Amino acid sequence: MKILTVSDTVSPTIYHPSIAERYSDVDLVLACGDLPNYYLEFIVTLLNKPLYYVFGNHDDKVIRTEQGPKPIKPSGCINLDGRTVNHKGLLLAGLEGSMRYKSGDSPQYTDNEMWLKTLSLVPWLFWNRLQHGRYLDILVTHSPPYSIHDANDLCHTGFRSFLWLMKHFRPRYLIHGHVHLYGANPARQTLYESTLVINTYGHYVTEWKKL
């Protein structure tokens, strides 16, 4: 199974009429946040493949109207935040947002708030273990784990709860965005315990093989 992952910036090679030919072998799309809805809708329409997403800290989840706030979501795409999903035998879970660094409606969380979100997944991870013999295959996040691919400023500091989840529930991949890749040899992949942490800034293709 080939998985296209995207985050943070509109890639010209993806946002192009030839996407269906270039990525005809892709089976699944995972979006890690800070992307416009039109871009995700373009991808899911032209590739005609399932697309799961989490929101980033620059994404607006609601629009203010005279009737009150209304949710904003990309058409044809599936929000993975705070959920576990079995996609054709592939066990997915998602956690949106970044470290809280300012007020507002965009998805931001303190470290303690993200601990609560992470812990809310635990009953479903144990259910996966009972049903499928493993807890989780891929964790989709916007922010990186603490001390892996993160930065020194508060906004780009990773979450400690992700380290705990990787250590105890052993997903094969944690795929995140949020931290932009600059320089000649930026760190895109890091192994932590048994989990390969991938920064998918822009776009990236991962191949999933059953063990």
mmCIF file with all atom_site columns, C-alpha atoms in Angstrom:
data_model
loop_
_atom_site.group_PDB
_atom_site.id
_atom_site.type_symbol
_atom_site.label_atom_id
_atom_site.label_alt_id
_atom_site.label_comp_id
_atom_site.label_asym_id
_atom_site.label_entity_id
_atom_site.label_seq_id
_atom_site.pdbx_PDB_ins_code
_atom_site.Cartn_x
_atom_site.Cartn_y
_atom_site.Cartn_z
_atom_site.occupancy
_atom_site.B_iso_or_equiv
_atom_site.pdbx_formal_charge
_atom_site.auth_seq_id
_atom_site.auth_comp_id
_atom_site.auth_asym_id
_atom_site.auth_atom_id
_atom_site.pdbx_PDB_model_num
ATOM 1   C CA . MET A 1 1   ? 0.000   0.000  0.000   1.00 0.00 ? 1   MET A CA 1
ATOM 2   C CA . LYS A 1 2   ? 1.456   3.360  -1.038  1.00 0.00 ? 2   LYS A CA 1
ATOM 3   C CA . ILE A 1 3   ? 0.584   6.354  1.118   1.00 0.00 ? 3   ILE A CA 1
ATOM 4   C CA . LEU A 1 4   ? 0.914   9.978  0.021   1.00 0.00 ? 4   LEU A CA 1
ATOM 5   C CA . THR A 1 5   ? 1.391   12.322 2.980   1.00 0.00 ? 5   THR A CA 1
ATOM 6   C CA . VAL A 1 6   ? 1.118   16.114 2.779   1.00 0.00 ? 6   VAL A CA 1
ATOM 7   C CA . SER A 1 7   ? 1.421   19.080 5.136   1.00 0.00 ? 7   SER A CA 1
ATOM 8   C CA . ASP A 1 8   ? 2.027   22.802 5.586   1.00 0.00 ? 8   ASP A CA 1
ATOM 9   C CA . THR A 1 9   ? 2.578   23.978 2.029   1.00 0.00 ? 9   THR A CA 1
ATOM 10  C CA . VAL A 1 10  ? 0.853   23.569 -1.325  1.00 0.00 ? 10  VAL A CA 1
ATOM 11  C CA . SER A 1 11  ? 3.249   21.526 -3.428  1.00 0.00 ? 11  SER A CA 1
ATOM 12  C CA . PRO A 1 12  ? 3.255   22.379 -7.158  1.00 0.00 ? 12  PRO A CA 1
ATOM 13  C CA . THR A 1 13  ? 3.822   18.729 -8.063  1.00 0.00 ? 13  THR A CA 1
ATOM 14  C CA . ILE A 1 14  ? 0.701   17.756 -6.118  1.00 0.00 ? 14  ILE A CA 1
ATOM 15  C CA . TYR A 1 15  ? -1.504  20.725 -7.018  1.00 0.00 ? 15  TYR A CA 1
ATOM 16  C CA . HIS A 1 16  ? -1.246  19.949 -10.718 1.00 0.00 ? 16  HIS A CA 1
ATOM 17  C CA . PRO A 1 17  ? -3.619  18.390 -13.265 1.00 0.00 ? 17  PRO A CA 1
ATOM 18  C CA . SER A 1 18  ? -1.184  15.493 -13.748 1.00 0.00 ? 18  SER A CA 1
ATOM 19  C CA . ILE A 1 19  ? -1.470  14.337 -10.129 1.00 0.00 ? 19  ILE A CA 1
ATOM 20  C CA . ALA A 1 20  ? -3.622  11.372 -11.148 1.00 0.00 ? 20  ALA A CA 1
ATOM 21  C CA . GLU A 1 21  ? -0.909  10.127 -13.508 1.00 0.00 ? 21  GLU A CA 1
ATOM 22  C CA . ARG A 1 22  ? 2.044   10.928 -11.244 1.00 0.00 ? 22  ARG A CA 1
ATOM 23  C CA . TYR A 1 23  ? 0.503   9.257  -8.216  1.00 0.00 ? 23  TYR A CA 1
ATOM 24  C CA . SER A 1 24  ? -1.669  6.620  -9.848  1.00 0.00 ? 24  SER A CA 1
ATOM 25  C CA . ASP A 1 25  ? -0.188  3.950  -7.559  1.00 0.00 ? 25  ASP A CA 1
ATOM 26  C CA . VAL A 1 26  ? -1.134  5.780  -4.338  1.00 0.00 ? 26  VAL A CA 1
ATOM 27  C CA . ASP A 1 27  ? -3.781  3.993  -2.258  1.00 0.00 ? 27  ASP A CA 1
ATOM 28  C CA . LEU A 1 28  ? -4.280  6.429  0.619   1.00 0.00 ? 28  LEU A CA 1
ATOM 29  C CA . VAL A 1 29  ? -3.624  10.091 1.492   1.00 0.00 ? 29  VAL A CA 1
ATOM 30  C CA . LEU A 1 30  ? -2.791  11.417 4.968   1.00 0.00 ? 30  LEU A CA 1
ATOM 31  C CA . ALA A 1 31  ? -2.754  15.182 5.576   1.00 0.00 ? 31  ALA A CA 1
ATOM 32  C CA . CYS A 1 32  ? -0.935  16.577 8.616   1.00 0.00 ? 32  CYS A CA 1
ATOM 33  C CA . GLY A 1 33  ? -2.380  20.081 8.785   1.00 0.00 ? 33  GLY A CA 1
ATOM 34  C CA . ASP A 1 34  ? -1.912  23.724 7.805   1.00 0.00 ? 34  ASP A CA 1
ATOM 35  C CA . LEU A 1 35  ? -3.276  23.151 4.321   1.00 0.00 ? 35  LEU A CA 1
ATOM 36  C CA . PRO A 1 36  ? -6.165  24.968 2.600   1.00 0.00 ? 36  PRO A CA 1
ATOM 37  C CA . ASN A 1 37  ? -9.379  23.047 2.107   1.00 0.00 ? 37  ASN A CA 1
ATOM 38  C CA . TYR A 1 38  ? -9.306  23.600 -1.659  1.00 0.00 ? 38  TYR A CA 1
ATOM 39  C CA . TYR A 1 39  ? -5.979  21.736 -1.802  1.00 0.00 ? 39  TYR A CA 1
ATOM 40  C CA . LEU A 1 40  ? -7.241  18.692 0.095   1.00 0.00 ? 40  LEU A CA 1
ATOM 41  C CA . GLU A 1 41  ? -10.438 18.676 -1.963  1.00 0.00 ? 41  GLU A CA 1
ATOM 42  C CA . PHE A 1 42  ? -8.359  18.843 -5.159  1.00 0.00 ? 42  PHE A CA 1
ATOM 43  C CA . ILE A 1 43  ? -6.284  15.855 -4.046  1.00 0.00 ? 43  ILE A CA 1
ATOM 44  C CA . VAL A 1 44  ? -9.212  13.686 -2.999  1.00 0.00 ? 44  VAL A CA 1
ATOM 45  C CA . THR A 1 45  ? -11.159 14.530 -6.168  1.00 0.00 ? 45  THR A CA 1
ATOM 46  C CA . LEU A 1 46  ? -8.421  13.890 -8.717  1.00 0.00 ? 46  LEU A CA 1
ATOM 47  C CA . LEU A 1 47  ? -6.819  10.897 -7.017  1.00 0.00 ? 47  LEU A CA 1
ATOM 48  C CA . ASN A 1 48  ? -10.184 9.466  -5.954  1.00 0.00 ? 48  ASN A CA 1
ATOM 49  C CA . LYS A 1 49  ? -8.566  7.854  -2.923  1.00 0.00 ? 49  LYS A CA 1
ATOM 50  C CA . PRO A 1 50  ? -9.487  8.116  0.770   1.00 0.00 ? 50  PRO A CA 1
ATOM 51  C CA . LEU A 1 51  ? -7.966  11.142 2.521   1.00 0.00 ? 51  LEU A CA 1
ATOM 52  C CA . TYR A 1 52  ? -7.649  11.371 6.303   1.00 0.00 ? 52  TYR A CA 1
ATOM 53  C CA . TYR A 1 53  ? -6.518  14.629 7.898   1.00 0.00 ? 53  TYR A CA 1
ATOM 54  C CA . VAL A 1 54  ? -5.759  16.452 11.120  1.00 0.00 ? 54  VAL A CA 1
ATOM 55  C CA . PHE A 1 55  ? -5.857  20.222 11.515  1.00 0.00 ? 55  PHE A CA 1
ATOM 56  C CA . GLY A 1 56  ? -2.753  22.330 12.119  1.00 0.00 ? 56  GLY A CA 1
ATOM 57  C CA . ASN A 1 57  ? -2.316  25.428 14.255  1.00 0.00 ? 57  ASN A CA 1
ATOM 58  C CA . HIS A 1 58  ? -2.986  27.747 11.289  1.00 0.00 ? 58  HIS A CA 1
ATOM 59  C CA . ASP A 1 59  ? -6.219  26.003 10.301  1.00 0.00 ? 59  ASP A CA 1
ATOM 60  C CA . ASP A 1 60  ? -9.581  27.538 11.151  1.00 0.00 ? 60  ASP A CA 1
ATOM 61  C CA . LYS A 1 61  ? -12.007 24.909 12.429  1.00 0.00 ? 61  LYS A CA 1
ATOM 62  C CA . VAL A 1 62  ? -15.044 27.207 12.513  1.00 0.00 ? 62  VAL A CA 1
ATOM 63  C CA . ILE A 1 63  ? -16.411 30.235 10.683  1.00 0.00 ? 63  ILE A CA 1
ATOM 64  C CA . ARG A 1 64  ? -18.343 32.893 12.601  1.00 0.00 ? 64  ARG A CA 1
ATOM 65  C CA . THR A 1 65  ? -21.831 33.588 11.238  1.00 0.00 ? 65  THR A CA 1
ATOM 66  C CA . GLU A 1 66  ? -24.917 35.417 12.466  1.00 0.00 ? 66  GLU A CA 1
ATOM 67  C CA . GLN A 1 67  ? -26.323 32.027 13.417  1.00 0.00 ? 67  GLN A CA 1
ATOM 68  C CA . GLY A 1 68  ? -23.214 31.182 15.440  1.00 0.00 ? 68  GLY A CA 1
ATOM 69  C CA . PRO A 1 69  ? -20.019 29.255 14.702  1.00 0.00 ? 69  PRO A CA 1
ATOM 70  C CA . LYS A 1 70  ? -20.149 26.687 11.913  1.00 0.00 ? 70  LYS A CA 1
ATOM 71  C CA . PRO A 1 71  ? -17.520 23.981 11.415  1.00 0.00 ? 71  PRO A CA 1
ATOM 72  C CA . ILE A 1 72  ? -15.166 24.189 8.458   1.00 0.00 ? 72  ILE A CA 1
ATOM 73  C CA . LYS A 1 73  ? -14.069 20.937 6.888   1.00 0.00 ? 73  LYS A CA 1
ATOM 74  C CA . PRO A 1 74  ? -12.752 19.848 3.501   1.00 0.00 ? 74  PRO A CA 1
ATOM 75  C CA . SER A 1 75  ? -15.403 18.087 1.463   1.00 0.00 ? 75  SER A CA 1
ATOM 76  C CA . GLY A 1 76  ? -14.840 14.392 0.837   1.00 0.00 ? 76  GLY A CA 1
ATOM 77  C CA . CYS A 1 77  ? -12.115 14.096 3.491   1.00 0.00 ? 77  CYS A CA 1
ATOM 78  C CA . ILE A 1 78  ? -12.189 12.383 6.900   1.00 0.00 ? 78  ILE A CA 1
ATOM 79  C CA . ASN A 1 79  ? -11.114 14.090 10.124  1.00 0.00 ? 79  ASN A CA 1
ATOM 80  C CA . LEU A 1 80  ? -8.881  11.703 12.083  1.00 0.00 ? 80  LEU A CA 1
ATOM 81  C CA . ASP A 1 81  ? -8.368  13.843 15.197  1.00 0.00 ? 81  ASP A CA 1
ATOM 82  C CA . GLY A 1 82  ? -8.999  11.998 18.451  1.00 0.00 ? 82  GLY A CA 1
ATOM 83  C CA . ARG A 1 83  ? -10.062 8.839  16.614  1.00 0.00 ? 83  ARG A CA 1
ATOM 84  C CA . THR A 1 84  ? -8.797  5.439  15.658  1.00 0.00 ? 84  THR A CA 1
ATOM 85  C CA . VAL A 1 85  ? -9.763  4.049  12.251  1.00 0.00 ? 85  VAL A CA 1
ATOM 86  C CA . ASN A 1 86  ? -9.289  0.659  10.649  1.00 0.00 ? 86  ASN A CA 1
ATOM 87  C CA . HIS A 1 87  ? -8.655  1.394  6.975   1.00 0.00 ? 87  HIS A CA 1
ATOM 88  C CA . LYS A 1 88  ? -8.529  -1.924 5.126   1.00 0.00 ? 88  LYS A CA 1
ATOM 89  C CA . GLY A 1 89  ? -6.554  -3.475 7.960   1.00 0.00 ? 89  GLY A CA 1
ATOM 90  C CA . LEU A 1 90  ? -4.327  -0.420 8.487   1.00 0.00 ? 90  LEU A CA 1
ATOM 91  C CA . LEU A 1 91  ? -4.802  0.966  12.009  1.00 0.00 ? 91  LEU A CA 1
ATOM 92  C CA . LEU A 1 92  ? -4.732  4.775  12.070  1.00 0.00 ? 92  LEU A CA 1
ATOM 93  C CA . ALA A 1 93  ? -5.090  7.412  14.786  1.00 0.00 ? 93  ALA A CA 1
ATOM 94  C CA . GLY A 1 94  ? -4.805  11.202 14.710  1.00 0.00 ? 94  GLY A CA 1
ATOM 95  C CA . LEU A 1 95  ? -3.991  14.145 16.984  1.00 0.00 ? 95  LEU A CA 1
ATOM 96  C CA . GLU A 1 96  ? -4.326  17.690 15.681  1.00 0.00 ? 96  GLU A CA 1
ATOM 97  C CA . GLY A 1 97  ? -2.732  21.006 16.579  1.00 0.00 ? 97  GLY A CA 1
ATOM 98  C CA . SER A 1 98  ? 0.402   22.515 18.068  1.00 0.00 ? 98  SER A CA 1
ATOM 99  C CA . MET A 1 99  ? 1.637   23.712 21.429  1.00 0.00 ? 99  MET A CA 1
ATOM 100 C CA . ARG A 1 100 ? -0.497  26.625 22.645  1.00 0.00 ? 100 ARG A CA 1
ATOM 101 C CA . TYR A 1 101 ? 1.344   29.892 22.038  1.00 0.00 ? 101 TYR A CA 1
ATOM 102 C CA . LYS A 1 102 ? -1.469  32.436 21.589  1.00 0.00 ? 102 LYS A CA 1
ATOM 103 C CA . SER A 1 103 ? -5.202  32.840 22.081  1.00 0.00 ? 103 SER A CA 1
ATOM 104 C CA . GLY A 1 104 ? -7.684  32.042 19.337  1.00 0.00 ? 104 GLY A CA 1
ATOM 105 C CA . ASP A 1 105 ? -9.807  29.314 17.803  1.00 0.00 ? 105 ASP A CA 1
ATOM 106 C CA . SER A 1 106 ? -7.088  27.458 15.916  1.00 0.00 ? 106 SER A CA 1
ATOM 107 C CA . PRO A 1 107 ? -6.084  24.029 17.262  1.00 0.00 ? 107 PRO A CA 1
ATOM 108 C CA . GLN A 1 108 ? -3.530  24.693 20.020  1.00 0.00 ? 108 GLN A CA 1
ATOM 109 C CA . TYR A 1 109 ? -3.003  22.760 23.240  1.00 0.00 ? 109 TYR A CA 1
ATOM 110 C CA . THR A 1 110 ? -0.888  22.942 26.349  1.00 0.00 ? 110 THR A CA 1
ATOM 111 C CA . ASP A 1 111 ? 1.256   19.912 27.051  1.00 0.00 ? 111 ASP A CA 1
ATOM 112 C CA . ASN A 1 112 ? -1.261  18.795 29.697  1.00 0.00 ? 112 ASN A CA 1
ATOM 113 C CA . GLU A 1 113 ? -4.186  19.230 27.308  1.00 0.00 ? 113 GLU A CA 1
ATOM 114 C CA . MET A 1 114 ? -2.443  17.070 24.726  1.00 0.00 ? 114 MET A CA 1
ATOM 115 C CA . TRP A 1 115 ? -1.819  14.441 27.392  1.00 0.00 ? 115 TRP A CA 1
ATOM 116 C CA . LEU A 1 116 ? -5.590  14.265 27.893  1.00 0.00 ? 116 LEU A CA 1
ATOM 117 C CA . LYS A 1 117 ? -6.210  13.968 24.147  1.00 0.00 ? 117 LYS A CA 1
ATOM 118 C CA . THR A 1 118 ? -3.566  11.257 23.875  1.00 0.00 ? 118 THR A CA 1
ATOM 119 C CA . LEU A 1 119 ? -4.931  9.303  26.830  1.00 0.00 ? 119 LEU A CA 1
ATOM 120 C CA . SER A 1 120 ? -8.425  9.422  25.316  1.00 0.00 ? 120 SER A CA 1
ATOM 121 C CA . LEU A 1 121 ? -7.121  7.162  22.537  1.00 0.00 ? 121 LEU A CA 1
ATOM 122 C CA . VAL A 1 122 ? -5.955  4.458  24.939  1.00 0.00 ? 122 VAL A CA 1
ATOM 123 C CA . PRO A 1 123 ? -9.226  2.460  25.264  1.00 0.00 ? 123 PRO A CA 1
ATOM 124 C CA . TRP A 1 124 ? -9.461  2.257  21.476  1.00 0.00 ? 124 TRP A CA 1
ATOM 125 C CA . LEU A 1 125 ? -5.827  1.204  21.193  1.00 0.00 ? 125 LEU A CA 1
ATOM 126 C CA . PHE A 1 126 ? -6.463  -1.675 23.588  1.00 0.00 ? 126 PHE A CA 1
ATOM 127 C CA . TRP A 1 127 ? -9.525  -2.572 21.535  1.00 0.00 ? 127 TRP A CA 1
ATOM 128 C CA . ASN A 1 128 ? -7.292  -2.704 18.462  1.00 0.00 ? 128 ASN A CA 1
ATOM 129 C CA . ARG A 1 129 ? -4.953  -5.017 20.351  1.00 0.00 ? 129 ARG A CA 1
ATOM 130 C CA . LEU A 1 130 ? -7.799  -7.372 21.213  1.00 0.00 ? 130 LEU A CA 1
ATOM 131 C CA . GLN A 1 131 ? -9.217  -7.354 17.685  1.00 0.00 ? 131 GLN A CA 1
ATOM 132 C CA . HIS A 1 132 ? -6.074  -7.208 15.551  1.00 0.00 ? 132 HIS A CA 1
ATOM 133 C CA . GLY A 1 133 ? -3.149  -8.235 17.752  1.00 0.00 ? 133 GLY A CA 1
ATOM 134 C CA . ARG A 1 134 ? -1.523  -4.782 17.729  1.00 0.00 ? 134 ARG A CA 1
ATOM 135 C CA . TYR A 1 135 ? -2.357  -1.327 19.028  1.00 0.00 ? 135 TYR A CA 1
ATOM 136 C CA . LEU A 1 136 ? -1.651  1.011  16.133  1.00 0.00 ? 136 LEU A CA 1
ATOM 137 C CA . ASP A 1 137 ? 0.118   1.193  12.781  1.00 0.00 ? 137 ASP A CA 1
ATOM 138 C CA . ILE A 1 138 ? 0.297   4.929  12.010  1.00 0.00 ? 138 ILE A CA 1
ATOM 139 C CA . LEU A 1 139 ? -0.186  7.953  14.257  1.00 0.00 ? 139 LEU A CA 1
ATOM 140 C CA . VAL A 1 140 ? -0.955  11.091 12.224  1.00 0.00 ? 140 VAL A CA 1
ATOM 141 C CA . THR A 1 141 ? -0.170  14.391 13.979  1.00 0.00 ? 141 THR A CA 1
ATOM 142 C CA . HIS A 1 142 ? 0.493   18.005 13.133  1.00 0.00 ? 142 HIS A CA 1
ATOM 143 C CA . SER A 1 143 ? 3.221   18.600 15.696  1.00 0.00 ? 143 SER A CA 1
ATOM 144 C CA . PRO A 1 144 ? 6.284   16.412 16.180  1.00 0.00 ? 144 PRO A CA 1
ATOM 145 C CA . PRO A 1 145 ? 7.123   14.571 19.388  1.00 0.00 ? 145 PRO A CA 1
ATOM 146 C CA . TYR A 1 146 ? 9.135   16.403 22.025  1.00 0.00 ? 146 TYR A CA 1
ATOM 147 C CA . SER A 1 147 ? 12.865  16.542 21.134  1.00 0.00 ? 147 SER A CA 1
ATOM 148 C CA . ILE A 1 148 ? 12.353  14.884 17.732  1.00 0.00 ? 148 ILE A CA 1
ATOM 149 C CA . HIS A 1 149 ? 12.233  17.245 14.736  1.00 0.00 ? 149 HIS A CA 1
ATOM 150 C CA . ASP A 1 150 ? 10.961  20.063 16.974  1.00 0.00 ? 150 ASP A CA 1
ATOM 151 C CA . ALA A 1 151 ? 12.424  23.516 17.655  1.00 0.00 ? 151 ALA A CA 1
ATOM 152 C CA . ASN A 1 152 ? 13.240  25.708 20.639  1.00 0.00 ? 152 ASN A CA 1
ATOM 153 C CA . ASP A 1 153 ? 10.365  28.188 20.309  1.00 0.00 ? 153 ASP A CA 1
ATOM 154 C CA . LEU A 1 154 ? 7.100   27.406 22.090  1.00 0.00 ? 154 LEU A CA 1
ATOM 155 C CA . CYS A 1 155 ? 5.034   27.119 18.914  1.00 0.00 ? 155 CYS A CA 1
ATOM 156 C CA . HIS A 1 156 ? 7.300   24.438 17.466  1.00 0.00 ? 156 HIS A CA 1
ATOM 157 C CA . THR A 1 157 ? 7.995   22.504 20.661  1.00 0.00 ? 157 THR A CA 1
ATOM 158 C CA . GLY A 1 158 ? 6.842   18.905 20.356  1.00 0.00 ? 158 GLY A CA 1
ATOM 159 C CA . PHE A 1 159 ? 4.540   17.014 22.709  1.00 0.00 ? 159 PHE A CA 1
ATOM 160 C CA . ARG A 1 160 ? 5.837   14.660 25.404  1.00 0.00 ? 160 ARG A CA 1
ATOM 161 C CA . SER A 1 161 ? 2.733   12.491 25.269  1.00 0.00 ? 161 SER A CA 1
ATOM 162 C CA . PHE A 1 162 ? 3.706   11.375 21.766  1.00 0.00 ? 162 PHE A CA 1
ATOM 163 C CA . LEU A 1 163 ? 6.931   9.875  23.164  1.00 0.00 ? 163 LEU A CA 1
ATOM 164 C CA . TRP A 1 164 ? 4.913   7.960  25.741  1.00 0.00 ? 164 TRP A CA 1
ATOM 165 C CA . LEU A 1 165 ? 2.477   6.690  23.138  1.00 0.00 ? 165 LEU A CA 1
ATOM 166 C CA . MET A 1 166 ? 5.282   5.504  20.863  1.00 0.00 ? 166 MET A CA 1
ATOM 167 C CA . LYS A 1 167 ? 7.071   3.759  23.720  1.00 0.00 ? 167 LYS A CA 1
ATOM 168 C CA . HIS A 1 168 ? 4.028   1.866  24.996  1.00 0.00 ? 168 HIS A CA 1
ATOM 169 C CA . PHE A 1 169 ? 1.869   1.328  21.896  1.00 0.00 ? 169 PHE A CA 1
ATOM 170 C CA . ARG A 1 170 ? 4.582   1.000  19.246  1.00 0.00 ? 170 ARG A CA 1
ATOM 171 C CA . PRO A 1 171 ? 3.082   2.357  16.024  1.00 0.00 ? 171 PRO A CA 1
ATOM 172 C CA . ARG A 1 172 ? 5.317   1.645  13.064  1.00 0.00 ? 172 ARG A CA 1
ATOM 173 C CA . TYR A 1 173 ? 5.084   5.264  11.889  1.00 0.00 ? 173 TYR A CA 1
ATOM 174 C CA . LEU A 1 174 ? 4.391   8.663  13.401  1.00 0.00 ? 174 LEU A CA 1
ATOM 175 C CA . ILE A 1 175 ? 3.850   11.105 10.547  1.00 0.00 ? 175 ILE A CA 1
ATOM 176 C CA . HIS A 1 176 ? 3.795   14.829 11.321  1.00 0.00 ? 176 HIS A CA 1
ATOM 177 C CA . GLY A 1 177 ? 4.194   18.260 9.749   1.00 0.00 ? 177 GLY A CA 1
ATOM 178 C CA . HIS A 1 178 ? 4.464   21.714 11.367  1.00 0.00 ? 178 HIS A CA 1
ATOM 179 C CA . VAL A 1 179 ? 8.275   22.026 11.264  1.00 0.00 ? 179 VAL A CA 1
ATOM 180 C CA . HIS A 1 180 ? 9.468   23.330 7.916   1.00 0.00 ? 180 HIS A CA 1
ATOM 181 C CA . LEU A 1 181 ? 12.448  21.646 6.301   1.00 0.00 ? 181 LEU A CA 1
ATOM 182 C CA . TYR A 1 182 ? 15.293  23.957 5.335   1.00 0.00 ? 182 TYR A CA 1
ATOM 183 C CA . GLY A 1 183 ? 18.910  23.446 4.346   1.00 0.00 ? 183 GLY A CA 1
ATOM 184 C CA . ALA A 1 184 ? 20.692  20.825 2.282   1.00 0.00 ? 184 ALA A CA 1
ATOM 185 C CA . ASN A 1 185 ? 20.086  17.800 4.520   1.00 0.00 ? 185 ASN A CA 1
ATOM 186 C CA . PRO A 1 186 ? 17.144  18.405 6.844   1.00 0.00 ? 186 PRO A CA 1
ATOM 187 C CA . ALA A 1 187 ? 16.123  15.595 9.192   1.00 0.00 ? 187 ALA A CA 1
ATOM 188 C CA . ARG A 1 188 ? 13.029  14.006 7.672   1.00 0.00 ? 188 ARG A CA 1
ATOM 189 C CA . GLN A 1 189 ? 13.166  10.602 9.393   1.00 0.00 ? 189 GLN A CA 1
ATOM 190 C CA . THR A 1 190 ? 14.166  9.591  12.922  1.00 0.00 ? 190 THR A CA 1
ATOM 191 C CA . LEU A 1 191 ? 13.763  6.215  14.610  1.00 0.00 ? 191 LEU A CA 1
ATOM 192 C CA . TYR A 1 192 ? 12.443  6.333  18.189  1.00 0.00 ? 192 TYR A CA 1
ATOM 193 C CA . GLU A 1 193 ? 12.017  3.009  19.971  1.00 0.00 ? 193 GLU A CA 1
ATOM 194 C CA . SER A 1 194 ? 10.315  0.945  17.230  1.00 0.00 ? 194 SER A CA 1
ATOM 195 C CA . THR A 1 195 ? 8.583   3.910  15.540  1.00 0.00 ? 195 THR A CA 1
ATOM 196 C CA . LEU A 1 196 ? 9.869   5.723  12.467  1.00 0.00 ? 196 LEU A CA 1
ATOM 197 C CA . VAL A 1 197 ? 9.047   9.426  12.892  1.00 0.00 ? 197 VAL A CA 1
ATOM 198 C CA . ILE A 1 198 ? 8.576   11.148 9.514   1.00 0.00 ? 198 ILE A CA 1
ATOM 199 C CA . ASN A 1 199 ? 8.329   14.884 8.883   1.00 0.00 ? 199 ASN A CA 1
ATOM 200 C CA . THR A 1 200 ? 6.149   15.094 5.791   1.00 0.00 ? 200 THR A CA 1
ATOM 201 C CA . TYR A 1 201 ? 6.553   18.845 5.220   1.00 0.00 ? 201 TYR A CA 1
ATOM 202 C CA . GLY A 1 202 ? 5.462   19.456 1.622   1.00 0.00 ? 202 GLY A CA 1
ATOM 203 C CA . HIS A 1 203 ? 4.755   15.919 0.503   1.00 0.00 ? 203 HIS A CA 1
ATOM 204 C CA . TYR A 1 204 ? 6.203   12.452 0.907   1.00 0.00 ? 204 TYR A CA 1
ATOM 205 C CA . VAL A 1 205 ? 5.372   8.924  -0.225  1.00 0.00 ? 205 VAL A CA 1
ATOM 206 C CA . THR A 1 206 ? 5.567   6.020  2.217   1.00 0.00 ? 206 THR A CA 1
ATOM 207 C CA . GLU A 1 207 ? 5.085   2.374  1.346   1.00 0.00 ? 207 GLU A CA 1
ATOM 208 C CA . TRP A 1 208 ? 3.250   0.250  3.867   1.00 0.00 ? 208 TRP A CA 1
ATOM 209 C CA . LYS A 1 209 ? 4.094   -3.441 3.914   1.00 0.00 ? 209 LYS A CA 1
ATOM 210 C CA . LYS A 1 210 ? 2.517   -5.956 6.243   1.00 0.00 ? 210 LYS A CA 1
ATOM 211 C CA . LEU A 1 211 ? 5.009   -7.641 8.552   1.00 0.00 ? 211 LEU A CA 1
#
